[in-house]
Amino acid sequence: MIAPAPRNIDLKKLEEKVQKFWKEHKVYEKSKEALRDKPAYYFLDGPPYASGAIHLGTAWNKIMKDAILRYLAMRGYNVRRQPGWDCHGLPIEVKVEKEMGIKNKREIEENVEAFIEACRNWALRHVEIMTSQFKRLGVWMDWDEPYMTLKDDYIESAWWTIKRAHEKGLLTRDLRVVTWCPRCETALADAEIEYAERTDPSIYVKFPVVGAENEYLLIWTTTPWTLVGNLAVVVHPDFDYVKVKTSQGKLIIAKELVHLLEDKFGLSYEVLEEFKGRELEGLQYENPLKDYIKVEAPENAYRVILADFVTLGEGTGLVHCAPGHGPEDFEAAKRYGIPAICPVDEEGRFTEIAGKYAGYKTKKDDKVIIQDLSKKGALLKAEHITHRYGHCWRCKSPIIYRATEQWFIAITKLKEKMLSEIERVEWIPEWAGSARFKDWISNAKDWTISRQRYWGIPLPVWVCDSCGSMEVIASKAELEAKAGKVKELHRPYVDVSFACECGGEKRRVSDVLDVWFDSGVAGWASLGYPAKEEPFRSLYPVDFITEGHDQTRGWFYSQLGCGLLAFDEVPYRRVLMHGFTLDEKGEKMSKSLGNVVTPEEVIERFSADILRFYVLWANKPWEDLRFNWEEVKVVSKMFNILWNVYVFATTYMSLDGFTPEKVPPNLRKHCRSEDKWILSKLNSVIKEVSEAFDTLHLYKATRALNEFIVEDLSRWYITLVRPRTWVEKESIDKIAAYSVLYRVLCHLAKLLAPIAPHVSEEIYQNLVASLGIGEDSVHLEKFPSPHEEYIDKELEEDMLVARGVVEATASAREKLGVKRRWPVLRLIFSPIDDRAAKAAKHLEELIKRQGNAMELVILPPGEEPAEVELVAEPNFATLGPEFKGLAKDVAEAIRREDARKLHAGIEKGYPLTVKGEEVLIKEKHVEFKKRLPENMASASFDHGVVYIDATKTREILELGYAREVVRRIQEMRKELDLAVEAYISTKVSVGDEEIVDYLEAQREYIARETRSKQLEIATQLTHEGYEKVWKIEGKEFRISIREVE
RNA sequence: GGGCCCGUGGCGCAGCCUGGUUAGCGCGUUCGCCUGAUAAGCGAAAGGUCCUGGGUUCGAAGCCCAGCGGGCCCA
């Protein structure tokens, strides 16, 4: 039996109930089982970082995935839906350091094992927390079998990939200048740098030229500390430079920037010489700090060198070059045979060779260097600059550049292939690949994959300490064969050594891998490849991924890189790039701003289904989502409407004992126009929703569903169908209505299942599963396919016209102040064309009923009702100057003339005889106005004009007053909280004979509608029971009711 | 400085690819209506330089160019 749904529903509780149902009946498992032999679909979950709670963005991401996967499952695909967890890396290390009270790497070194175990526990703990949060959202994934980057088999896949890179000669070790975090004491990848505003010193320094008296190279820098490592000055070979005489000595500066001396430093100057940059090549100078530092000058150092990266935008056109502290500096110096020196250690402290500065910290102690420059008379100007500067994205420390030995993947050698490979991928939106990602790849540099840290996949490279030969190990078994039992594949357990063929000892390079490498191999690591052939062989490559636009430089990129190393191709085929969640003002949500909205909060105030629908509805997925509580409320309202529809349907179906078995075999024969219409609309919406899912434009699916539920189903179909359900007798018309409503709701449950899995399950359980038909769960159902033969676009258009007529009628009523309860005598429709006329004719009965009209008149297109009076108003502004003294008489003649005839002939000029004179009336002389009689009003809409004639005939007065009274009695019944089927005795008194007469005429109707066994109507009565005075149409009505047996 | 995205009534968004009658929708506001889905529901009204300026075109919110503002990414 279909159960009547409760009127008030707590969606949160409903969701808990449904989730319990899924669990108890193993619905997820059944779904997987049912799809086992179906075509495989490989979805790969971008692993969220396992270090905290989920936020709105993570929730949006998983909801999107879940909706798409549920849809694909309902479409009959054997979908792989394994969740992933990114478990390694600095953020966890940083948190564990805090937890353990550790301040630097030295303290970690004291007990690496304890530190690693703490990191592992931290990750696993948060995986658990986040899993339960995702589950609460209704996300269906293999929560018990996730892939985790910390597992040995996963690590082995990464190792194998490194080995592939090595085999291809793409794994290199090199001294290079890398971005470095002095707090974390490790190299950082481009992707790990966050740019933010920062104020730094901005200084202009004079470098004394050797062998010239009081002559200087003028350089500019925002990193004074790098002057310690200065070994050259770079100029652009093609730029013009000048030597000028000033009170500060002779200065060499770019010609184009020489004006700065005066503008910025207030120095007057005299140009002594002008030359090209290349003429300065080889010029020797001294580091102004030379007395303080112990740098042993390499050969060729402290000379002017040439490079074309020099710009004239900022500075002086002469760039101070510290090869150990800038990638461009490094390259330029290398060409002149100047080696890099790096007087800075891992913690960003100066080393012994920095002499006086040994132990000072870079950046922090810039001021000491600035003071010394000043002491030496080398400082021309010191000020500050606010600019964007790179910071470690985990600990927010400003980065420095250091020359260090690092391991790289030679991405620059793969760039061409990368660019061609991404063209094979379907990007949604298209520009995510063709523009954004392409741009990022085009600028890509070699990928620094080594990190001088602990909690990560160990770099699987062993180097012999005697012969230097190197070996990459790809699995635990391989390692154990050489070095004996290894507990598992993290530090310190893997930091073992084994004998080299040369007799030396091979030791592991102590680095771990960049975490982006971890997730980059997920495509095969999550499948256990290469250790297992299956399911890799049947699934790979990945069919679909979806992540935020920050992953352009993140996961989209690392997967592409790793994919090329492993299999020479891009590992994914379809990518949906989504946006970020922002607050109501469009700002990033952050704890410090206090504007964070958590998914829990939304579920608490509304429900998971509402949150799900909201995020899939609010905007296009690739744009940023501005979270807005008001909009969530709108979605919540839609769910309420859906629920009300469902309550209405089940209430009456259950009252009448309707079951799907009662659906007549030849249902369409018994369908009214509105039934056929809603079935047409239903199938149209099925089509629309399927297409939206297929193209991943989920916002179109939610919007179409919203429109259908609110506009078509609730506001129109239910309104139309209501009276049919009130009929107490069995009738095929009623059964047809139930059958149609039933079908609509069943399909709606399936359409909503991917988006709102809980509510749809509840509806499905009641309407289908509980009757022992269909599947055990809506999520085991097939997604509906549209019945094209039910789609009747002509009928849909007709209904649009009919609705328009009804709405225009309401508008016209309002103009006259005629309530909808009161029938109008005539409803006259003047259609704009034949199409509209035909539509109104087709749905005549429906229009009459909904417009509450005694009669509907449809005029031929363009024709107006005879009652419309056309009035010609003479325009004195034009008549006066033209006709002078005759103007008044012309105006009078215009008024007297038949306005219709005048209107018809005016275009060519309408001749009138005024006082014997022939005048020609033109358009500018007349203004035509339309006038309706008192009792009429009109309203126009897209398909024509609607006129109502609200003349109150005897019949209308009877019906109107009767309905007014019925309505009041119903209200009173409700106030008394009477059962729907209870009988009453009713008395109505009103001090107006005529009205009493009207009501008497409708006695039977009033008694029936209000279930009154006795009904007294008079001008004067002794009332009893529940009594109330009402004012209707300005008259006082005294009504009393009393319950009777 | 470069790349990409966004800019439509007070607010949140459609429409733009494929140019064409009065630019839609929701929220909010005001005024009504309805009441056997009822601690709901419905209608109407007011409210718009479609960021700005050029161009293409018979016609531009839409296409092209430039600029401004916001976001993301990079240098």
Short mmCIF file of N, CA, C and O in Angstrom, two decimals, chain A residues 251 325 671 799:
data_model
loop_
_atom_site.label_atom_id
_atom_site.label_comp_id
_atom_site.label_asym_id
_atom_site.label_seq_id
_atom_site.Cartn_x
_atom_site.Cartn_y
_atom_site.Cartn_z
N LEU A 251 79.00 57.51 -12.05
CA LEU A 251 78.11 56.34 -11.96
C LEU A 251 77.81 55.80 -13.35
O LEU A 251 77.64 56.57 -14.29
N HIS A 325 71.86 32.33 -5.92
CA HIS A 325 70.58 32.80 -5.38
C HIS A 325 69.55 33.22 -6.43
O HIS A 325 68.61 33.93 -6.12
N CYS A 671 -6.88 9.97 -20.63
CA CYS A 671 -6.15 11.16 -20.20
C CYS A 671 -6.82 12.43 -20.70
O CYS A 671 -7.24 12.52 -21.85
N MET A 799 -0.49 24.74 -24.11
CA MET A 799 -0.66 24.94 -22.67
C MET A 799 -0.07 26.28 -22.25
O MET A 799 -0.60 26.95 -21.37
#
